[in-house]
Backbone as numpy.savetxt, mean C-alpha at the origin, in Angstrom:
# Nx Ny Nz CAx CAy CAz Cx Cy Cz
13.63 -12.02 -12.94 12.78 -10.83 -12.94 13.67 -9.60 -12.94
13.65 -8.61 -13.79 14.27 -7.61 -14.22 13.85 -6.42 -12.94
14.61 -5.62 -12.52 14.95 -4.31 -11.43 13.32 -3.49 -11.80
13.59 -3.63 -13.46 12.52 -2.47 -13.85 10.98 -2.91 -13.38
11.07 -4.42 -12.90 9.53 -5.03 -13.28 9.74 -4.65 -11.56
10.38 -4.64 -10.60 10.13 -4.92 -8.98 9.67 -2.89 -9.23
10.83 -2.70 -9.86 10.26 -0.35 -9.89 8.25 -0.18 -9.80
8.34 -1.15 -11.01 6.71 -0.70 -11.82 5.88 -1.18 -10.72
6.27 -2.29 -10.10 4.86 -2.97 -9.04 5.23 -2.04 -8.00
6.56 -1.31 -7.55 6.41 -0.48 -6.21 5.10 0.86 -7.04
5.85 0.82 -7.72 5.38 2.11 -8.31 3.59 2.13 -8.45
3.24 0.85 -9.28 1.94 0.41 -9.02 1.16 0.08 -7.79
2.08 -0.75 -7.01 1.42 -0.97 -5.69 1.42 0.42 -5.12
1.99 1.73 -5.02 2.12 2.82 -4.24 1.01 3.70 -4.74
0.66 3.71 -5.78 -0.42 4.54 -6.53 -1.70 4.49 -6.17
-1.96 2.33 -5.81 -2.83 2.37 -5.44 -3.57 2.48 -4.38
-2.46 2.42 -3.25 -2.46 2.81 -1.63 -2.72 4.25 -1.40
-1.95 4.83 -2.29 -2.56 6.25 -2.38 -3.98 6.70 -2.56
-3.95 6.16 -4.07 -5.85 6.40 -4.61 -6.77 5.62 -3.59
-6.54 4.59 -2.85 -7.26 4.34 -1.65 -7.53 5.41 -0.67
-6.54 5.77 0.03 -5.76 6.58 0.87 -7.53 7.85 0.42
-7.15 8.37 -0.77 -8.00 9.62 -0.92 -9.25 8.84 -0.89
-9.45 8.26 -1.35 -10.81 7.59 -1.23 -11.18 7.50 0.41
-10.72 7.18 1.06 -11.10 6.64 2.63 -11.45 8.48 3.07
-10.65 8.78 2.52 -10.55 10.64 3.53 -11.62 11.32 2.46
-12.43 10.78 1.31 -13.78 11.33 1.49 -14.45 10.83 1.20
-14.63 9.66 2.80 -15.69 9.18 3.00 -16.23 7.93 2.08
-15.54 7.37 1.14 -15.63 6.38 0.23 -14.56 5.35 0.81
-14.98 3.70 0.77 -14.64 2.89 0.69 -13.98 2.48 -0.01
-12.42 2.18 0.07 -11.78 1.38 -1.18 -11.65 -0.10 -1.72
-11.72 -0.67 -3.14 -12.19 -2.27 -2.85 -10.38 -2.57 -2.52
-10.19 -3.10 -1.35 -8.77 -3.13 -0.86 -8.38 -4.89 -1.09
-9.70 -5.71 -1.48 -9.64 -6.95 -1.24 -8.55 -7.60 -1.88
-7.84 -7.30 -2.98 -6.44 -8.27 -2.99 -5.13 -7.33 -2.47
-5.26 -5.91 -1.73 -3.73 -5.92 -1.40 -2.92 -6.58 -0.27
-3.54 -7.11 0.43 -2.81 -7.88 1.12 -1.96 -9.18 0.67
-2.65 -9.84 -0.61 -1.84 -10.22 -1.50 -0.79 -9.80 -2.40
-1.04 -8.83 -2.97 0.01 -7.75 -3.82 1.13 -7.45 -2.88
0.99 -7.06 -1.60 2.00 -7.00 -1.23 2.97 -8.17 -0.30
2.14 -8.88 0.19 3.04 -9.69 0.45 4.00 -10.79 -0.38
3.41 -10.66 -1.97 3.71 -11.34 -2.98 5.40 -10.26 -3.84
4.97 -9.03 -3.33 5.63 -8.33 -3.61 7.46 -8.11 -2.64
6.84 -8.58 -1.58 7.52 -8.48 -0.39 8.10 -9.73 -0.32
7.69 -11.06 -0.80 8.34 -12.20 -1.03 9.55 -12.24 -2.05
9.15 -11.64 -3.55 9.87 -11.59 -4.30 11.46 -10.82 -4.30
10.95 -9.67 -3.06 12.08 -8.50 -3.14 13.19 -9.51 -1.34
12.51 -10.31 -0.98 13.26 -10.95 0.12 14.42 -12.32 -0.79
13.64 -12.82 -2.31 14.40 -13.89 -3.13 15.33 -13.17 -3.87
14.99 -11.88 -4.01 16.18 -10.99 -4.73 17.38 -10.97 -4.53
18.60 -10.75 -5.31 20.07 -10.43 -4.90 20.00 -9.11 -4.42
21.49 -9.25 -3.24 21.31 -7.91 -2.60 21.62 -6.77 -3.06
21.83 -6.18 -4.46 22.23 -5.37 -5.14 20.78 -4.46 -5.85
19.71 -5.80 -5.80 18.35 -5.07 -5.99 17.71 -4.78 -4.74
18.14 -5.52 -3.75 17.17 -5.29 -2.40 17.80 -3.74 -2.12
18.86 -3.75 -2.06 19.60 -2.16 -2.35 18.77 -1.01 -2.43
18.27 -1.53 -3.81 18.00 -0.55 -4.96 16.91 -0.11 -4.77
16.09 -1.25 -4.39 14.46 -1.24 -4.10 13.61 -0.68 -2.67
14.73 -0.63 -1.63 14.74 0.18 -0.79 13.69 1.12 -0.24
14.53 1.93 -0.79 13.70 3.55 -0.66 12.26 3.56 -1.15
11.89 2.63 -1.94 10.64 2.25 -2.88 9.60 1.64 -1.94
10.36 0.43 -1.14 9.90 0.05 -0.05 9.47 0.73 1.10
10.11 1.50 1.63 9.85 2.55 2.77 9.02 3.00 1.92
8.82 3.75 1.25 7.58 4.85 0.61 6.22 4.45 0.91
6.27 2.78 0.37 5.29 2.11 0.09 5.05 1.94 1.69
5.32 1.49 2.58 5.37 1.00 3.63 4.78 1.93 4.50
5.57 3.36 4.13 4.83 4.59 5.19 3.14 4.94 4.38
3.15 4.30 2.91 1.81 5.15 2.77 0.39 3.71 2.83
1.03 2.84 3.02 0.32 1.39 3.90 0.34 2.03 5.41
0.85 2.41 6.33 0.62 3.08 7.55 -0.61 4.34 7.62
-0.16 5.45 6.60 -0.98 6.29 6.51 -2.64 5.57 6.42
-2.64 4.58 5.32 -4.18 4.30 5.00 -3.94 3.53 6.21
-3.57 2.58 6.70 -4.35 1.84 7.70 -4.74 3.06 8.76
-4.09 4.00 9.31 -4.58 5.24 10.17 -5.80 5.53 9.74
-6.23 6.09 8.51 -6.89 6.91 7.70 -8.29 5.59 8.22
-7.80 4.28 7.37 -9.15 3.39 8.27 -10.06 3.46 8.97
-8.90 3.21 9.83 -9.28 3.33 11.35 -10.25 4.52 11.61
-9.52 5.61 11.32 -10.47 7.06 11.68 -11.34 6.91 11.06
-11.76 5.97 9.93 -12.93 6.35 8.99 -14.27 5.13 9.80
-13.71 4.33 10.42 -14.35 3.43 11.08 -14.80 3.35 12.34
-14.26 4.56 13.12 -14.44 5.01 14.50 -15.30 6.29 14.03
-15.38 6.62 13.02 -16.80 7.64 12.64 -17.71 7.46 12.73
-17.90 6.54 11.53 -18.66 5.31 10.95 -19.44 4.49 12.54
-18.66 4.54 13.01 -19.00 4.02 14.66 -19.96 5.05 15.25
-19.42 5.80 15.60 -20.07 7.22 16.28 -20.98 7.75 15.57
-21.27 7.76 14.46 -22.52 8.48 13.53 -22.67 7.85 12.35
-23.42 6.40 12.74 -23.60 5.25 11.60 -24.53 6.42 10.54
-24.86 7.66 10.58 -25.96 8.12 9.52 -24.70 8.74 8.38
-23.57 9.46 8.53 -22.42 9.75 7.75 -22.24 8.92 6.95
């Protein structure tokens, strides 16, 4: 598997954590049902990697990682609303 194909899935997987991300903060549900696959599939592949791509892929990782934190926060707050004023 080529450097460029692990770039495009951070790059893809990050886009879509994002466009979730805005979705949750107004008030819309995102269909989230396969990222828990995407990424751990993603996260498998970059652990079989040589260490010259795990390197590389890095910084790609953290990105992805802090904006998987952000939405799971964002969740949460949207579900402790959702709690408190089931009419929203």
């Amino acid at each position: 598997m080529s450097d460029e194909n692990y770039e495009e899935r951070f790059h893809e997987l990050t886009t879509f954590v994002e466009d979730a991300l805005t979705k949750v903060k107004s008030n819309e549900m995102p269909d989230l049902s396969n990222l828990d696959e995407r990424v751990s599939g993603l996260c498998s592949d970059i652990e079989a990697a040589d260490d010259e791509t795990t390197a590389r892929v890095q910084p790609m990782m953290a990105e992805m990682i802090g904006k998987l934190d952000e939405l799971a926060l964002a969740l949460s707050e949207y579900q402790q609303k959702l709690q408190s004023d089931p009419e929203s």
